[in-house]
Tab-separated table of C-alpha atoms in Angstrom:
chain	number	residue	atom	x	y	z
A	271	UNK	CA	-60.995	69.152	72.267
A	272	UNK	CA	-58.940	66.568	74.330
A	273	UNK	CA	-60.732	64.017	72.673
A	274	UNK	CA	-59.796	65.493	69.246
A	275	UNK	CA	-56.379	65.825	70.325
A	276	UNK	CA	-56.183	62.042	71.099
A	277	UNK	CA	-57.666	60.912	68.035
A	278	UNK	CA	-55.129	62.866	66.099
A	279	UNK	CA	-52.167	61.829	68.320
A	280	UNK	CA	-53.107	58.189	67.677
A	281	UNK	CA	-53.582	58.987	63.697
A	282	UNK	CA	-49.783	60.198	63.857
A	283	UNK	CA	-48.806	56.874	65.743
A	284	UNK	CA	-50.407	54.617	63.137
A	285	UNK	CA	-48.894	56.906	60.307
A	286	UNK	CA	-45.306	56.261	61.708
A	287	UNK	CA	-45.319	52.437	61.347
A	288	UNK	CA	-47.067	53.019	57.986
A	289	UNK	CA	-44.862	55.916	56.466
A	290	UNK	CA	-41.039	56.517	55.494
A	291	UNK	CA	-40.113	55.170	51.820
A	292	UNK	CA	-36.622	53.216	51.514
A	293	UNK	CA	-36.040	54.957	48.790
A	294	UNK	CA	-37.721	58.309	49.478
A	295	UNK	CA	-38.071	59.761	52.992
A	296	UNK	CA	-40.725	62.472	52.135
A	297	UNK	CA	-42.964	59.774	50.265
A	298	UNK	CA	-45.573	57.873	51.831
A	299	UNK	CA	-45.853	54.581	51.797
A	300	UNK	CA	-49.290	52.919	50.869
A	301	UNK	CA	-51.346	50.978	53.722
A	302	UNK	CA	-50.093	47.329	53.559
A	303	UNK	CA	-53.042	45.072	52.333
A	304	UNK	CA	-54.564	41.980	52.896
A	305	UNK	CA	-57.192	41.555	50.340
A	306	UNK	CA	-58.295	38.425	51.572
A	307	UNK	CA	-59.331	39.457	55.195
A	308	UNK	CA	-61.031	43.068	53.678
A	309	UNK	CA	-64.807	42.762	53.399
A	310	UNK	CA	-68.124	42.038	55.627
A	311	UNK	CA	-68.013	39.049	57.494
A	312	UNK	CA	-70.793	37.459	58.820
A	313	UNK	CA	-71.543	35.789	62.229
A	314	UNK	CA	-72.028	32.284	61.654
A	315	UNK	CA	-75.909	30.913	61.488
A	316	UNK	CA	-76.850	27.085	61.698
A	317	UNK	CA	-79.456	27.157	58.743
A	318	UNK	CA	-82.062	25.069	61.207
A	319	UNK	CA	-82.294	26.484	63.919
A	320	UNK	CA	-80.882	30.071	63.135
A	321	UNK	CA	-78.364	29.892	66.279
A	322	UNK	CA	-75.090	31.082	66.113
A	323	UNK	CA	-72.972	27.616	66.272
A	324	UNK	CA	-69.567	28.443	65.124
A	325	UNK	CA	-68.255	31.954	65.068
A	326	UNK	CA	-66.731	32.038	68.775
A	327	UNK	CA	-63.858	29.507	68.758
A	328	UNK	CA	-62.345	28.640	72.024
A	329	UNK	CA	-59.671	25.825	71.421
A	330	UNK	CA	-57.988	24.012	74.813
A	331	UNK	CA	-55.154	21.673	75.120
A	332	UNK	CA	-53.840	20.973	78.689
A	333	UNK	CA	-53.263	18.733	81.612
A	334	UNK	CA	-56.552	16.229	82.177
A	335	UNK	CA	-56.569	17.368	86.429
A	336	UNK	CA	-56.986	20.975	85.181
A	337	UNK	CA	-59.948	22.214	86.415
A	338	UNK	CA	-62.467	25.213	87.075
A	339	UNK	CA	-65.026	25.366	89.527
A	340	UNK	CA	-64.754	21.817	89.951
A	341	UNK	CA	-65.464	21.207	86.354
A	342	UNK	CA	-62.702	20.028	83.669
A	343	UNK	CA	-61.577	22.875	81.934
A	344	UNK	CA	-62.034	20.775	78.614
A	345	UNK	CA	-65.028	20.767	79.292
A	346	UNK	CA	-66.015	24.026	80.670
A	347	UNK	CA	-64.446	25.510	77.347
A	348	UNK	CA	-66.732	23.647	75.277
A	349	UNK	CA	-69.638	25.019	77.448
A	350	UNK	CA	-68.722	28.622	77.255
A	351	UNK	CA	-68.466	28.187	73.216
A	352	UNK	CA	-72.213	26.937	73.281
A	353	UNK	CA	-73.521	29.661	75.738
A	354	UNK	CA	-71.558	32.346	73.829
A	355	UNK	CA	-72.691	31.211	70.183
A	356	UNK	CA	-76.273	30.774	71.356
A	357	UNK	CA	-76.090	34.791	72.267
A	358	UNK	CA	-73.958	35.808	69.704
A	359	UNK	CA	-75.903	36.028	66.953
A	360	UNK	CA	-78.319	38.122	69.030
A	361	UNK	CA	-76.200	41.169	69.699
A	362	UNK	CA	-73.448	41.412	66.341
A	363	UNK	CA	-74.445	40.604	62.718
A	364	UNK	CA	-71.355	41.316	60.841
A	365	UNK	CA	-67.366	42.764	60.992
A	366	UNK	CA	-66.122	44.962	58.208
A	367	UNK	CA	-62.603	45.380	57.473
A	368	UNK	CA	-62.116	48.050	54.793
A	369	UNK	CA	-58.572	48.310	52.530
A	370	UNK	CA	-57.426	51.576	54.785
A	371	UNK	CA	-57.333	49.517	57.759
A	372	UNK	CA	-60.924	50.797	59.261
A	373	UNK	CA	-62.852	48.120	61.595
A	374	UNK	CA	-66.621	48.830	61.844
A	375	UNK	CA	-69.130	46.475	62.902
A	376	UNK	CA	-73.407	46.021	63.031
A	377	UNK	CA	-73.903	45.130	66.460
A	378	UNK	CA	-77.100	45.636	69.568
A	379	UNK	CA	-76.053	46.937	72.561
A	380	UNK	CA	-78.917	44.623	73.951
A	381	UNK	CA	-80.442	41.494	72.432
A	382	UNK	CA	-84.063	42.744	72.346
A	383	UNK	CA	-83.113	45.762	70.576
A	384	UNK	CA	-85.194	46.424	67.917
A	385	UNK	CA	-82.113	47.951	65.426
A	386	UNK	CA	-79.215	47.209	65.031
A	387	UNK	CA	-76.462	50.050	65.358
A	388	UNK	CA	-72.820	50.602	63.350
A	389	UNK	CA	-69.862	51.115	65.657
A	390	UNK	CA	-67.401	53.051	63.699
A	391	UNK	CA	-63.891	54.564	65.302
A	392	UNK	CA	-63.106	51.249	68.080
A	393	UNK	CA	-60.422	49.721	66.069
A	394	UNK	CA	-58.424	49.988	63.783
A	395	UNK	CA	-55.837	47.279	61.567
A	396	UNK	CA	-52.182	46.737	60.212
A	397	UNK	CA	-51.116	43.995	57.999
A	398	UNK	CA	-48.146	42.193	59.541
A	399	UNK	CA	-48.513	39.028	57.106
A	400	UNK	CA	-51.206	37.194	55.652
A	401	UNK	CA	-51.407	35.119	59.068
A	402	UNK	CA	-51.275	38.094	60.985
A	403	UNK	CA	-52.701	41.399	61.859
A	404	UNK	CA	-52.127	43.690	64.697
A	405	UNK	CA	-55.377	45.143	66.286
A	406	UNK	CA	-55.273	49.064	67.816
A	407	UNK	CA	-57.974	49.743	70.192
A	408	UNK	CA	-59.056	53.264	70.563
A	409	UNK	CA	-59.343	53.771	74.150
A	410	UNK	CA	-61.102	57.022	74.296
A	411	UNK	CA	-64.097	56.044	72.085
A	412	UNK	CA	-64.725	53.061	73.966
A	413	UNK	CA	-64.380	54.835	77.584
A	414	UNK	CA	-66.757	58.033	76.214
A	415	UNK	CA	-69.557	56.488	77.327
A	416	UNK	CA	-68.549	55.652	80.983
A	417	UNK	CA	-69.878	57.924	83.709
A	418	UNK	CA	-68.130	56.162	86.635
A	419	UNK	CA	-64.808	57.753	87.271
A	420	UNK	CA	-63.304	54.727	89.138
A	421	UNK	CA	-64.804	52.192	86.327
A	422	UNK	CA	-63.724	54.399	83.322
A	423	UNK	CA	-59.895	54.695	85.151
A	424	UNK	CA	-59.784	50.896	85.657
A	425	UNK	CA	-60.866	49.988	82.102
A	426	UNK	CA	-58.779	52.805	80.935
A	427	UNK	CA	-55.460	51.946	82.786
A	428	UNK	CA	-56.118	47.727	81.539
A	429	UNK	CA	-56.567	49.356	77.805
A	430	UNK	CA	-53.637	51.318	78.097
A	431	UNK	CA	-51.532	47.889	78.203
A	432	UNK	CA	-52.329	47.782	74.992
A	433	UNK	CA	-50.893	50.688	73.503
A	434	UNK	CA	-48.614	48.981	70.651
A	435	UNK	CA	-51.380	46.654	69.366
A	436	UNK	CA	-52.601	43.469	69.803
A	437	UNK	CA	-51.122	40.703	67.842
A	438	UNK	CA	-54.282	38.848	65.958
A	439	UNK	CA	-53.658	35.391	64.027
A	440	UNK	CA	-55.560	35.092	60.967
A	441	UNK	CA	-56.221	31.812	59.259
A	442	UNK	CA	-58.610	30.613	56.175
A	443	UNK	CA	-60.576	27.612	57.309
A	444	UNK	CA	-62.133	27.754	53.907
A	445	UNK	CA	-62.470	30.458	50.713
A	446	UNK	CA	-65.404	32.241	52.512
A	447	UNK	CA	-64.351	31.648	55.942
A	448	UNK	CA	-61.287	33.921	57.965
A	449	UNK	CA	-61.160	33.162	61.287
A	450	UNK	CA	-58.990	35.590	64.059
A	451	UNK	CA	-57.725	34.606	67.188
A	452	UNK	CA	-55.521	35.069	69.575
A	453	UNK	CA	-53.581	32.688	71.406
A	454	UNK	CA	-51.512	31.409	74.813
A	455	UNK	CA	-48.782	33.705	74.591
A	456	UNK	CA	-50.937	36.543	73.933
A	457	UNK	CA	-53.726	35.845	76.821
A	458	UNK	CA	-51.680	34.267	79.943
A	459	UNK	CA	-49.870	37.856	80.463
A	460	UNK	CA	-53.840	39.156	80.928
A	461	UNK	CA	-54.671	36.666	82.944
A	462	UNK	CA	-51.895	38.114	85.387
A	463	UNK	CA	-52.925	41.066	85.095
A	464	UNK	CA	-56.832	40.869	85.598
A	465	UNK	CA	-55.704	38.232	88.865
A	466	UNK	CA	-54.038	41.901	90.294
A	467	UNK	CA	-56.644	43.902	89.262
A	468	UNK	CA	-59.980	42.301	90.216
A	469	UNK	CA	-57.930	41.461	93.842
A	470	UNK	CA	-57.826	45.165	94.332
A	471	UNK	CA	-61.531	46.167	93.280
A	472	UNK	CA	-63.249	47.522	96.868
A	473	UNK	CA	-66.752	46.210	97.045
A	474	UNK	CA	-67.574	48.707	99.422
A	475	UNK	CA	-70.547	50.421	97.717
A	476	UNK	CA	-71.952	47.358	95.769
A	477	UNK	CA	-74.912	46.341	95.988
A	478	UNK	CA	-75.989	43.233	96.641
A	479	UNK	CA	-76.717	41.698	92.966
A	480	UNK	CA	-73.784	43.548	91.453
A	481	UNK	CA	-71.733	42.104	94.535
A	482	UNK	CA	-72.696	38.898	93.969
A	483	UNK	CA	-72.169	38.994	90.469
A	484	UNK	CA	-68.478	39.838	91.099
A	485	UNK	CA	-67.527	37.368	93.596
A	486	UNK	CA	-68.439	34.683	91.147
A	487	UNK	CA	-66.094	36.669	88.497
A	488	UNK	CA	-63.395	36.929	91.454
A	489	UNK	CA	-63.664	33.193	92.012
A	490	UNK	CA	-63.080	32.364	88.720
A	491	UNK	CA	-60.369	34.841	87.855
A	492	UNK	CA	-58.184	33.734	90.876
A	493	UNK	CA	-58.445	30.040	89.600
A	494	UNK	CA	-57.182	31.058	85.866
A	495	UNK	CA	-53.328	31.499	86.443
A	496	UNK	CA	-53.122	28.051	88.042
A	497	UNK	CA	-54.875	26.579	84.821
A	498	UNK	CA	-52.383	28.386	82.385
A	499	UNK	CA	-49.869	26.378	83.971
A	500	UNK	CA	-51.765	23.889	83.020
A	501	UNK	CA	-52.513	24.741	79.421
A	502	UNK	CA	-50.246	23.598	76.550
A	503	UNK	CA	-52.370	25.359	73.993
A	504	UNK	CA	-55.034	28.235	73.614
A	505	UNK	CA	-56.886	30.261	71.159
A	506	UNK	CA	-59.833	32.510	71.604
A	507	UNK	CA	-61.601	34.084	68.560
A	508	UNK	CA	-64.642	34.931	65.745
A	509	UNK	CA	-64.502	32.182	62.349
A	510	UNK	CA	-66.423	34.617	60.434
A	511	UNK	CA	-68.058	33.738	57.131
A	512	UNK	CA	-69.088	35.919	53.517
């Protein structure tokens, strides 16, 4: 029932932004549209070696001393892009955005799945402009799933931040390419934010894999606000293809 509840308070959220007529109070207003961006989109596949080379986009512009783990972060960017499009491909096949503002997607929860699965309900879209969207994330369906309390509050709490949407560029490389991202402005505020949260995460309890596993994520975390003073320019996102 809760769960209900939520899903219906967020309905009536999106419906406010999206109802109220100039001209007639009582009349709804149609969902804004951006025909160009509605469809299935594809992960990008190289056609030789059937590797996903170009649907994660991670674009860096910043001081030359900036660095990560002892490694230029121009260069660690363009490492993360190859290790993330080399998995990609593996574990999501293709985004649908439908004219109502729906998100659904054909993804594997692991790569050596055998099918793949259709996550319905974890998003949702308005049309700002043609360059812009703003994303809604529904917290509860991605949290159902969780059976640690402490993990599902955390995750809950950092999703919670994002309450009045996230504000997604969009941009048309090419008539069957769209490519989303989001950039500087939008990610240095998270960056804050995960620096206080992953300083306050006990590892009392951990064992000694998982523990290891996070001090290498703490490590890198704790170097990221120094870079962003560092960073003139960033985007992060999926150039998707029909």
């Amino acid at each position: 029932m809760k769960k209900f509840i939520y899903l219906m308070a967020m309905v009536c959220t999106l419906g406010f932004f999206t109802a109220c007529s100039s001209d007639d109070d009582n009349e709804e207003k149609e969902f804004v549209r951006n025909e160009k961006i509605e469809g299935t989109w594809k992960v990008q596949e190289d056609s030789t070696t059937h590797q996903a080379t170009g649907s994660v986009v991670l674009k860096w512009e910043g001081s030359d001393d900036a660095v990560i783990e002892g490694v230029p972060v121009k260069d660690a960017i363009s490492m993360a892009s190859m290790r993330l499009n080399s998995q990609l491909r593996s574990v999501l096949q293709d985004v649908t955005f439908n004219e109502k503002g729906q998100i659904s997607a054909t993804y594997k929860e692991e790569a050596d799945d055998k099918d793949w699965k259709v996550a319905n309900d974890y998003a949702t879209y308005q049309v700002v402009n043609e360059n812009m969207i703003t994303l809604f994330l529904n917290t509860a369906k991605i949290t159902e799933d969780i059976d640690d309390a402490q993990e599902k509050a955390m995750i809950t709490s950092m999703l919670d931040q994002f309450k009045t949407g996230i504000p997604v560029h969009v941009s048309y490389p090419a008539t069957n390419k769209v490519y989303f991202y989001v950039d500087k402005d939008f990610v240095a505020p998270i960056i804050a934010m995960l620096y206080a949260q992953v300083n306050k995460i006990p590892t009392t309890g951990m064992d000694k894999e998982d523990l290891a596993q996070f001090m290498i994520l703490k490590t890198v975390v704790n170097q990221l606000p120094a870079i962003m003073e560092k960073t003139t320019k960033f985007e992060a996102g999926l150039e998707l293809i029909k």
